[in-house]
Coordinates of C-alpha atoms and ligand atoms in Angstrom, one line a residue:
X349 CA -51.7 80.1 58.6
X350 CA -49.0 80.3 55.9
X351 CA -47.0 78.3 58.3
X352 CA -49.2 75.5 57.5
X353 CA -48.3 75.5 53.9
X354 CA -46.0 72.9 52.6
X355 CA -43.1 74.1 50.2
X356 CA -44.5 73.6 46.8
X357 CA -47.9 72.7 47.8
X358 CA -50.4 73.0 44.7
X359 CA -53.4 75.5 45.0
X360 CA -56.5 73.3 45.5
X361 CA -59.7 73.5 47.5
X362 CA -57.7 71.7 50.3
X363 CA -55.6 75.0 50.5
X364 CA -58.4 77.3 50.9
X365 CA -58.8 77.3 54.6
X366 CA -54.9 77.9 54.9
X367 CA -54.5 80.7 52.4
X368 CA -51.4 82.8 53.3
X369 CA -52.3 86.3 55.3
X370 CA -53.2 89.0 52.7
X371 CA -54.4 86.8 50.3
X372 CA -58.3 86.9 50.0
X373 CA -60.2 83.7 49.2
X374 CA -63.9 83.1 48.2
X375 CA -66.4 84.9 50.6
X376 CA -69.1 82.4 50.2
X377 CA -69.7 78.7 50.8
X378 CA -68.2 77.3 47.5
X379 CA -69.4 73.9 48.3
X380 CA -73.2 75.3 47.9
X381 CA -72.3 76.9 44.5
X382 CA -74.1 75.4 41.5
X383 CA -73.4 76.2 37.8
X384 CA -75.4 78.6 35.8
X385 CA -72.6 80.3 33.4
X386 CA -70.9 78.3 30.7
X387 CA -67.9 80.2 29.5
X388 CA -66.2 79.3 26.4
X389 CA -62.3 80.5 26.1
X390 CA -61.0 80.2 29.8
X391 CA -58.0 82.4 28.8
X392 CA -55.9 85.0 30.8
X393 CA -58.7 87.7 30.5
X394 CA -61.7 85.9 31.4
X395 CA -60.1 84.8 34.7
X396 CA -59.1 88.4 35.5
X397 CA -62.3 89.7 34.4
X398 CA -65.7 88.2 34.2
X399 CA -64.6 85.5 36.6
X400 CA -63.7 88.1 39.2
X401 CA -67.1 90.1 38.7
X402 CA -68.7 86.7 39.3
X403 CA -66.8 86.4 42.4
X404 CA -67.8 89.7 43.6
X405 CA -71.3 89.1 42.9
X406 CA -71.3 85.8 44.8
X407 CA -69.6 87.5 47.7
X408 CA -72.8 90.1 48.0
X409 CA -75.4 88.3 46.5
X410 CA -74.9 84.5 46.6
X411 CA -76.8 82.6 43.9
X412 CA -76.7 79.9 41.0
X413 CA -73.8 81.7 39.1
X414 CA -70.9 79.1 39.3
X415 CA -68.9 79.1 36.0
X416 CA -68.3 76.0 33.9
X417 CA -65.2 76.9 31.7
X418 CA -64.7 75.4 28.3
X419 CA -61.6 75.6 26.0
X420 CA -62.5 74.4 22.3
X421 CA -58.9 75.4 21.4
X422 CA -55.6 75.0 23.0
X423 CA -54.5 75.3 25.8
X424 CA -56.0 72.0 27.7
X425 CA -57.0 73.4 31.1
X426 CA -58.2 70.0 32.9
X427 CA -54.3 69.4 34.0
X428 CA -53.9 73.0 35.1
X429 CA -57.3 74.7 36.3
X430 CA -58.9 71.3 36.6
X431 CA -56.3 69.8 39.0
X432 CA -56.8 73.0 41.2
X433 CA -60.8 72.4 41.3
X434 CA -60.9 75.6 39.2
X435 CA -59.0 77.7 41.8
X436 CA -56.5 80.2 40.8
X437 CA -54.7 83.4 41.8
X438 CA -55.5 86.8 40.5
X439 CA -52.8 89.3 40.9
X440 CA -53.4 92.8 40.4
X441 CA -50.0 94.8 40.0
X442 CA -49.4 98.5 39.6
X443 CA -45.7 99.1 39.5
X444 CA -44.5 98.1 42.9
X445 CA -48.1 97.5 44.3
X446 CA -49.3 93.6 44.5
X447 CA -52.8 92.6 45.5
X448 CA -53.5 88.7 45.5
X449 CA -56.9 87.0 45.7
X450 CA -57.9 83.4 44.8
X451 CA -61.1 83.3 42.8
X452 CA -63.4 80.5 43.3
X453 CA -66.3 81.3 40.7
X454 CA -64.7 79.0 38.1
X455 CA -66.5 75.7 39.4
X456 CA -65.3 73.3 36.8
X457 CA -63.3 73.2 33.5
X458 CA -63.9 71.1 30.4
X459 CA -61.7 70.4 27.5
X460 CA -63.3 70.0 24.3
X461 CA -60.5 70.4 21.7
X462 CA -60.9 67.1 20.0
X463 CA -64.7 66.8 19.9
X464 CA -67.6 69.1 20.5
X465 CA -69.7 66.8 22.7
X466 CA -67.9 67.7 26.1
X467 CA -68.7 71.6 25.4
X468 CA -72.2 70.6 24.1
X469 CA -73.1 68.6 27.0
X470 CA -72.7 71.9 29.3
X471 CA -74.1 74.4 26.5
X472 CA -77.3 72.5 26.2
X473 CA -77.7 71.8 29.9
X474 CA -80.9 73.3 31.3
X475 CA -79.0 74.8 34.3
X476 CA -77.0 77.1 32.1
X477 CA -78.6 80.3 31.7
X478 CA -75.7 82.5 30.4
X479 CA -73.0 81.5 27.8
X480 CA -70.4 84.1 27.6
X481 CA -67.3 83.9 25.4
X482 CA -63.6 85.3 25.1
X483 CA -62.4 83.4 22.0
X484 CA -60.3 86.0 20.5
X485 CA -61.3 88.2 17.7
X486 CA -60.7 85.5 15.1
X487 CA -63.0 83.0 16.9
X488 CA -66.2 84.5 15.5
X489 CA -65.1 83.7 11.8
X490 CA -66.3 86.9 10.6
X491 CA -64.9 89.1 7.8
X492 CA -63.6 92.0 9.9
X493 CA -64.7 94.6 7.2
X494 CA -68.3 93.9 7.3
X495 CA -68.9 91.5 10.3
X496 CA -70.6 88.9 8.1
X497 CA -70.0 85.1 8.5
X498 CA -66.9 84.1 6.6
X499 CA -68.6 81.1 4.8
X500 CA -65.1 80.3 3.0
X501 CA -63.5 79.8 6.5
X502 CA -62.4 76.2 6.8
X503 CA -64.1 75.6 10.1
X504 CA -67.3 77.1 8.9
X505 CA -67.2 74.9 5.6
X506 CA -66.7 72.0 8.2
X507 CA -69.7 73.0 10.2
X508 CA -72.0 73.5 7.1
X509 CA -71.1 69.8 6.3
X510 CA -71.0 68.3 9.7
X511 CA -73.4 70.6 11.8
X512 CA -73.7 68.0 14.7
X513 CA -70.1 68.0 15.4
X514 CA -69.1 71.6 15.1
X515 CA -65.5 72.9 15.3
X516 CA -66.3 76.7 15.1
X517 CA -67.7 79.2 17.7
X518 CA -70.8 79.8 15.5
X519 CA -71.2 76.2 14.7
X520 CA -71.0 75.3 18.4
X521 CA -73.4 77.8 19.5
X522 CA -75.9 76.7 16.8
X523 CA -75.7 73.0 17.8
X524 CA -76.3 73.9 21.5
X525 CA -79.2 75.8 20.6
X526 CA -80.6 72.9 18.5
X527 CA -80.0 70.6 21.4
X528 CA -81.6 73.1 24.0
X529 CA -84.8 73.4 21.6
X530 CA -85.3 69.7 21.4
X531 CA -84.5 68.9 25.2
X532 CA -86.0 71.5 27.5
X533 CA -86.6 74.7 25.4
X534 CA -85.2 77.2 28.1
X535 CA -83.9 80.6 27.0
X536 CA -80.5 81.7 27.1
X537 CA -78.2 84.9 27.0
X538 CA -75.2 84.4 24.7
X539 CA -72.8 87.2 25.7
X540 CA -69.5 87.9 23.7
X541 CA -66.7 89.6 25.8
X542 CA -64.3 89.9 22.8
X543 CA -62.9 93.1 21.6
X544 CA -64.9 92.9 18.4
X545 CA -67.3 96.0 17.3
X546 CA -70.7 95.4 18.3
X547 CA -69.7 92.0 19.6
X548 CA -73.3 90.7 20.5
X549 CA -74.4 91.8 16.9
X550 CA -71.4 90.0 15.3
X551 CA -72.0 86.9 17.5
X552 CA -75.8 87.2 16.6
X553 CA -75.3 87.5 12.9
X554 CA -72.6 84.9 12.5
X555 CA -74.8 82.0 14.4
X556 CA -78.0 83.3 12.7
X557 CA -76.5 83.0 9.2
X558 CA -75.4 79.6 9.8
X559 CA -78.9 78.8 11.5
X560 CA -80.6 80.0 8.2
X561 CA -78.4 77.6 6.1
X562 CA -79.3 74.9 8.5
X563 CA -83.0 75.3 8.2
X564 CA -85.7 73.5 10.2
X565 CA -86.9 76.5 12.1
X566 CA -83.9 76.8 14.3
X567 CA -83.1 80.6 13.3
X568 CA -86.7 81.5 14.3
X569 CA -86.0 79.5 17.8
X570 CA -82.9 81.5 18.4
X571 CA -84.7 84.8 17.4
X572 CA -87.4 84.0 20.2
X573 CA -85.3 82.4 22.9
X574 CA -81.8 83.7 22.8
X575 CA -80.5 87.2 23.5
X576 CA -76.9 88.4 22.3
X577 CA -76.0 91.7 24.2
X578 CA -72.9 93.5 23.2
X579 CA -70.4 94.6 25.9
X580 CA -67.5 96.6 26.3
X581 CA -65.0 95.0 28.6
X582 CA -61.5 96.4 29.8
X583 CA -58.6 95.3 32.0
X584 CA -55.3 94.9 30.6
X585 CA -54.2 91.2 31.3
X586 CA -50.9 89.9 29.5
X587 CA -50.5 86.4 28.8
X588 CA -49.2 84.7 32.1
X589 CA -45.5 84.1 32.1
X590 CA -43.2 81.7 34.1
X591 CA -41.8 84.5 36.0
X592 CA -45.5 85.1 37.3
X593 CA -46.0 81.2 38.4
X594 CA -42.6 81.6 40.3
X595 CA -43.6 84.8 41.8
X596 CA -46.6 83.2 43.5
X597 CA -44.6 80.0 44.7
X598 CA -41.8 82.3 46.2
X599 CA -44.0 85.1 47.7
X600 CA -47.2 83.3 48.5
X601 CA -45.8 79.7 49.1
X602 CA -47.7 77.6 47.0
X603 CA -47.7 76.6 43.3
X604 CA -50.5 77.8 41.2
X605 CA -50.4 76.9 37.3
X606 CA -53.5 79.1 36.8
X607 CA -52.1 82.4 37.8
X608 CA -53.2 85.8 36.0
X609 CA -51.9 89.1 36.3
X610 CA -54.1 92.2 35.5
X611 CA -53.9 95.7 36.2
X612 CA -56.2 97.2 38.9
X613 CA -58.5 99.3 36.5
X614 CA -61.4 97.3 35.1
X615 CA -64.6 98.3 33.2
X616 CA -67.6 96.4 31.9
X617 CA -70.4 97.9 30.2
X618 CA -73.2 95.5 29.1
X619 CA -76.1 96.0 26.7
X620 CA -79.5 95.4 28.6
X621 CA -80.7 92.6 26.4
X622 CA -81.2 89.3 28.1
X623 CA -83.1 86.2 27.6
X624 CA -84.1 84.6 31.1
X625 CA -82.0 85.1 34.2
X626 CA -78.9 87.3 34.3
X627 CA -76.4 87.7 37.0
X628 CA -76.9 91.3 38.7
X629 CA -73.4 92.4 37.5
X630 CA -74.5 96.1 38.1
X631 CA -74.3 95.3 41.8
X632 CA -70.5 95.0 41.4
X633 CA -69.5 97.8 39.3
X634 CA -70.6 96.8 35.7
X635 CA -72.8 99.3 33.7
X636 CA -76.0 98.0 32.0
X637 CA -77.0 100.4 29.3
X638 CA -79.3 100.5 26.4
X639 CA -76.7 101.3 23.8
X640 CA -72.9 100.2 24.4
X641 CA -71.6 101.8 21.1
X642 CA -70.4 105.0 22.5
X643 CA -68.1 102.9 25.1
X644 CA -67.1 100.5 22.7
X645 CA -65.7 103.3 20.3
X646 CA -64.0 105.2 23.1
X647 CA -62.2 102.0 24.6
X648 CA -61.4 100.5 21.1
X649 CA -60.3 104.0 19.4
X650 CA -58.6 105.2 22.5
X651 CA -57.0 102.5 24.8
X652 CA -56.9 99.7 22.2
X653 CA -55.9 102.0 19.2
X654 CA -53.0 103.3 21.5
X655 CA -51.8 99.8 22.1
X656 CA -52.0 98.7 18.6
X657 CA -50.1 101.5 17.4
X658 CA -47.5 101.3 19.9
X659 CA -47.0 97.4 19.5
X660 CA -46.1 97.9 15.9
X661 CA -43.9 100.9 16.4
X662 CA -42.5 99.5 19.4
X663 CA -41.2 96.5 17.7
X664 CA -39.7 98.6 14.8
X665 CA -38.0 100.7 17.6
X666 CA -36.7 97.4 19.3
X667 CA -38.8 97.7 22.4
X668 CA -40.4 94.8 24.3
X669 CA -43.4 95.7 26.4
X670 CA -45.8 98.6 26.0
X671 CA -44.3 100.4 29.2
X672 CA -40.9 100.5 27.2
X673 CA -42.9 102.1 24.4
X674 CA -44.4 104.7 26.6
X675 CA -41.0 105.3 28.2
X676 CA -39.9 106.5 24.6
X677 CA -40.4 110.0 24.3
X678 CA -41.2 109.7 20.6
X679 CA -43.4 107.1 20.6
X680 CA -45.4 108.6 23.8
X681 CA -45.5 112.0 22.0
X682 CA -46.9 110.4 18.6
X683 CA -49.4 108.3 20.3
X684 CA -50.7 111.3 22.3
X685 CA -50.9 113.4 19.4
X686 CA -52.5 110.6 17.3
X687 CA -55.2 110.0 19.9
X688 CA -56.0 113.6 20.7
X689 CA -55.8 115.1 17.5
X690 CA -57.4 112.5 15.2
X691 CA -59.3 109.5 17.0
X692 CA -60.8 111.6 19.8
X693 CA -63.0 113.7 17.6
X694 CA -64.4 110.8 16.2
X695 CA -66.1 109.8 19.4
X696 CA -69.6 110.1 20.5
X697 CA -70.1 112.0 23.8
X698 CA -71.0 109.9 26.8
X699 CA -72.5 111.9 29.6
X700 CA -70.0 112.3 32.5
X701 CA -66.9 111.1 30.5
X702 CA -64.3 113.5 29.5
X703 CA -62.6 111.9 26.3
X704 CA -59.5 114.1 27.2
X705 CA -59.2 112.7 30.6
X706 CA -60.0 109.2 29.2
X707 CA -56.7 109.7 26.8
X708 CA -54.7 110.5 29.8
X709 CA -55.9 107.9 32.0
X710 CA -55.5 105.2 29.1
X711 CA -51.8 106.4 28.5
X712 CA -51.0 106.4 32.1
X713 CA -52.3 102.8 32.3
X714 CA -49.8 101.7 29.7
X715 CA -47.0 103.1 31.7
X716 CA -47.6 100.5 34.5
X717 CA -44.3 98.7 34.6
X718 CA -45.5 95.6 36.5
X719 CA -47.9 95.0 33.3
X720 CA -45.3 93.2 31.1
X721 CA -47.5 93.1 28.0
X722 CA -45.4 92.2 25.2
X723 CA -45.6 94.2 21.7
X724 CA -45.5 91.1 19.7
X725 CA -48.6 89.7 21.9
X726 CA -50.7 92.9 21.1
X727 CA -49.4 92.6 17.4
X728 CA -51.0 89.3 17.1
X729 CA -54.1 89.1 14.9
X730 CA -53.8 92.8 13.8
X731 CA -56.0 92.1 10.8
X732 CA -58.9 91.2 13.4
X733 CA -58.3 94.4 15.2
X734 CA -57.1 97.2 13.0
X735 CA -60.8 97.9 11.6
X736 CA -62.3 98.7 15.0
X737 CA -59.1 100.4 16.3
X738 CA -57.9 102.4 13.3
X739 CA -59.8 101.8 10.1
X740 CA -63.4 102.9 11.4
X741 CA -62.1 106.3 12.8
X742 CA -60.4 106.8 9.6
X743 CA -63.2 106.3 7.7
X744 CA -65.4 108.6 9.6
X745 CA -62.7 111.3 9.2
X746 CA -62.3 110.9 5.5
X747 CA -66.2 110.9 5.1
X748 CA -65.9 114.5 6.8
X749 CA -63.1 115.5 4.8
X750 CA -60.5 115.5 7.7
X751 CA -56.9 114.6 7.6
X752 CA -55.4 111.3 8.5
X753 CA -51.7 112.1 8.5
X754 CA -51.4 110.2 12.0
X755 CA -54.0 107.4 11.9
X756 CA -52.4 106.4 8.5
X757 CA -49.2 105.5 10.4
X758 CA -50.5 102.3 12.3
X759 CA -52.1 101.1 9.1
X760 CA -48.9 101.1 7.5
X761 CA -47.0 100.1 10.7
X762 CA -49.3 96.8 10.7
X763 CA -48.3 96.1 7.1
X764 CA -44.7 96.8 7.7
X765 CA -45.0 94.2 10.5
X766 CA -46.4 91.5 8.5
X767 CA -44.3 92.3 5.4
X768 CA -41.0 92.3 7.4
X769 CA -42.0 88.6 8.6
X770 CA -42.0 87.5 5.0
X771 CA -39.1 85.2 3.8
X772 CA -38.4 88.0 1.1
X773 CA -37.8 90.5 3.8
X774 CA -35.6 88.4 6.1
X775 CA -38.4 86.8 8.3
X776 CA -37.4 89.6 10.9
X777 CA -39.8 88.3 13.5
X778 CA -42.5 85.3 13.8
X779 CA -46.2 86.4 13.5
X780 CA -49.6 85.3 14.1
X781 CA -52.4 86.8 12.0
X782 CA -54.9 84.6 10.0
X783 CA -53.8 87.0 7.0
X784 CA -50.0 86.5 7.8
X785 CA -49.7 84.1 5.1
X786 CA -51.4 85.9 2.4
X787 CA -49.7 89.2 3.3
X788 CA -46.2 87.3 3.2
X789 CA -47.1 85.8 -0.2
X790 CA -47.8 89.2 -1.5
X791 CA -44.3 90.7 0.0
X792 CA -42.3 87.5 -1.6
X793 CA -44.0 88.4 -5.1
X794 CA -43.7 92.1 -5.1
X795 CA -40.4 92.7 -3.1
X796 CA -39.5 96.3 -1.8
X797 CA -42.3 98.4 -3.7
X798 CA -44.0 100.2 -1.0
X799 CA -46.8 101.7 -3.5
X800 CA -47.5 98.2 -5.0
X801 CA -47.2 96.5 -1.6
X802 CA -49.8 98.9 -0.1
X803 CA -52.1 98.3 -3.0
X804 CA -52.2 94.7 -2.9
X805 CA -52.7 94.7 0.8
X806 CA -55.5 97.3 0.7
X807 CA -57.2 95.2 -2.0
X808 CA -58.0 92.4 0.7
X809 CA -61.4 93.3 1.0
X810 CA -62.3 91.2 4.1
X811 CA -60.4 93.8 5.9
X812 CA -60.7 97.2 3.7
X813 CA -64.0 98.1 2.6
X814 CA -64.0 99.7 -1.0
X815 CA -65.0 103.1 0.6
X816 CA -61.5 103.0 2.0
X817 CA -59.4 100.8 -0.3
X818 CA -60.7 103.2 -3.5
X819 CA -60.1 106.3 -1.5
X820 CA -57.3 108.3 -3.2
X821 CA -56.4 110.3 0.0
X822 CA -56.1 106.9 2.0
X823 CA -54.4 105.1 -0.6
X824 CA -51.7 107.9 -1.1
X825 CA -51.1 108.2 2.6
X826 CA -50.6 104.6 3.5
X827 CA -48.3 104.1 0.6
X828 CA -46.3 107.2 1.7
X829 CA -46.2 105.9 5.3
X830 CA -45.3 102.3 4.2
X831 CA -42.5 103.7 2.2
X832 CA -41.0 105.3 5.3
X833 CA -41.7 102.5 7.8
X834 CA -40.1 100.0 5.4
X835 CA -37.2 102.3 5.1
X836 CA -33.7 101.5 6.9
X837 CA -34.7 104.2 9.5
X838 CA -38.5 103.8 10.4
X839 CA -38.0 105.7 13.7
X840 CA -36.2 108.6 12.1
X841 CA -39.4 108.5 9.4
X842 CA -41.6 108.7 12.6
X843 CA -39.7 111.9 13.9
X844 CA -40.2 113.7 10.7
X845 CA -43.8 112.9 10.8
X846 CA -44.1 114.3 14.4
X847 CA -41.8 117.5 13.2
X848 CA -44.2 118.1 10.5
X849 CA -47.3 117.9 12.6
X850 CA -45.6 120.2 15.1
X851 CA -45.0 122.8 12.2
X852 CA -48.6 122.6 11.1
X853 CA -49.8 122.8 14.9
X854 CA -47.8 126.0 15.3
X855 CA -49.0 127.5 11.9
X856 CA -52.5 126.5 12.7
Ligands
NAI485 P1 -55.4 83.9 25.9 O1 -54.7 83.5 24.8 O2 -55.1 83.8 27.3 O3 -56.8 83.0 25.7 C1 -57.5 82.9 24.5 C2 -58.7 81.9 24.6 O4 -59.5 81.8 23.4 C3 -58.3 80.4 24.8 O5 -59.1 79.9 25.8 C4 -58.6 79.9 23.4 O6 -58.7 78.3 23.8 C5 -59.7 80.5 23.0 N1 -59.5 80.5 21.5 C6 -58.5 81.0 20.8 N2 -58.9 80.9 19.4 C7 -60.1 80.3 19.3 C8 -61.1 80.0 18.4 N3 -60.7 80.1 17.1 N4 -62.2 79.3 18.8 C9 -62.4 79.0 19.9 N5 -61.6 79.6 21.0 C10 -60.4 80.2 20.7 O7 -56.2 85.5 25.5 P2 -57.0 86.4 26.7 O8 -56.0 87.3 27.3 O9 -57.9 85.4 27.4 O10 -57.6 87.3 25.6 C11 -58.8 86.7 24.8 C12 -59.7 87.9 24.3 O11 -60.2 88.4 25.2 C13 -59.0 88.9 23.4 O12 -58.7 88.4 22.3 C14 -59.8 90.0 23.4 O13 -60.8 89.9 22.6 C15 -60.6 89.7 24.8 N6 -60.0 90.7 25.9 C16 -58.6 90.6 26.2 C17 -58.1 91.3 27.3 C18 -56.7 91.3 27.6 O14 -56.1 92.3 28.0 N7 -56.1 90.2 27.6 C19 -58.7 92.6 27.6 C20 -60.1 93.0 27.0 C21 -60.6 91.9 26.4
CS2_486 C1 -55.0 94.2 23.6 C2 -56.1 93.9 24.5 O1 -53.8 91.9 22.8 C3 -54.7 93.2 22.6 O2 -55.1 93.2 21.6 O3 -54.9 95.4 22.9 O4 -56.1 92.8 24.6 C4 -56.1 94.9 25.6 O5 -55.3 94.6 26.4 C5 -57.6 94.9 26.4 O6 -58.7 95.2 25.4 C6 -57.7 95.6 27.4 O7 -58.9 95.8 28.0

């Protein structure tokens, strides 16, 4: 079989019958597959998670659930995935172990970066029953603190003025709904798979707010004909690197520009709220539940909380990947303490789930040396992540009179990361965050005055609700942490925090 491969041959339909030994391919007749799902945001995660669940489902219960993938932002995908007939290799890696599979559920891809029309043609089509999304946290154009539509967002201002040629995700969904309403009136489920809290509720809110502004009864049509389930999605999938593409070429013998690498662990919890037909993902390992919130808190506050915290502390310690952070005894012990002592007590109980075991499992996942998840990648868009991962548990603890000695560290570490990227602080690294420019301007104006810096950042009300920014314990704690982390020895400072906690633990 592998002998029939030509060196450097590209993955595509023609290669499906000749995949090398040990590489699984689609277990169904791909030529009979018809589209039923439109996915916006064909990044690494979608290819390693929802597309794989869909692939599993097609293998056990073949149906009209092919995926049409759409990107409305970079990267272009027609020249890569499109050229490969939507096929790509999904590698699961755990330390030395590798498992390869070619996924076939992505039937077709569409680039719609310059104009909305190609995306709208798919989203409004009567054959599409499910629209799913992984467009990153900032794609929802919401204010992280409240979940409301950010009506000052440039893309939203554009879409309010030109609703028929939308640029934003909420504007695109709204226009697709209008087109569906006037062409065939079929119901549709719109499912966010991004790591934002109550992702279905936030998506519904931003689309509905825009629909109300648009008028003409479209908000009522959406309320009657669309459903926005919330989901908890999990699998660590770092950005694909050139080394991953080379790995496939050297070890599997073909060229694949669409490779994705993920860990073996995967989880998907979907709220039972659908309009029309929905794929039976529960047949292939997803859980369909009435309320996703407890699962979402578990994942975002523990696994994601750990990733976010380690990413900032890891950069300050000079580490590159999550597994490097976990190999650093100080960072590993800090994160375990933070999760167990402060995050875990804020979780709601889930029958059959031990939060302590979940903490250990999450930390163990982060030690996987084959998952090369860069600290700077996880640190990206922190302003969109810290509310659900760090600030919400802090708020709940403060409301109950509990301490935040440890959870205040990632808040200040996130600030430090953005402050040190400013000109005045020597542009220590390049950052990407919708609030990066605003925080750099604060840093350039104030300089090295941690108290004034923290007060100015806490005044950004799109991130910090008044309940937090006006809380004296929170303010004092973040200012103190920021002074330590902005000092010449941030890791020495972290050590003193750990020692102080140990002393408190011994006395307690
Ligand atoms: P990626 O960088 O590979 O892909 C991002 C996708 O989002 C691209 O298709 C891009 O076109 C699109 N996008 C970016 N900004 C957008 C905007 N403003 N409007 C519309 N589309 C936009 O990232 P990846 O790994 O696919 O992750 C995407 C999201 O999936 C994450 O932000 C997170 O919410 C969720 N997720 C990711 C996991 C992971 O480990 N990679 C695991 C669980 C959830
Ligand atoms: C990561 C997540 O980049 C990040 O913010 O924390 O994407 C993380 O890998 C996933 O949520 C794991 O399911």
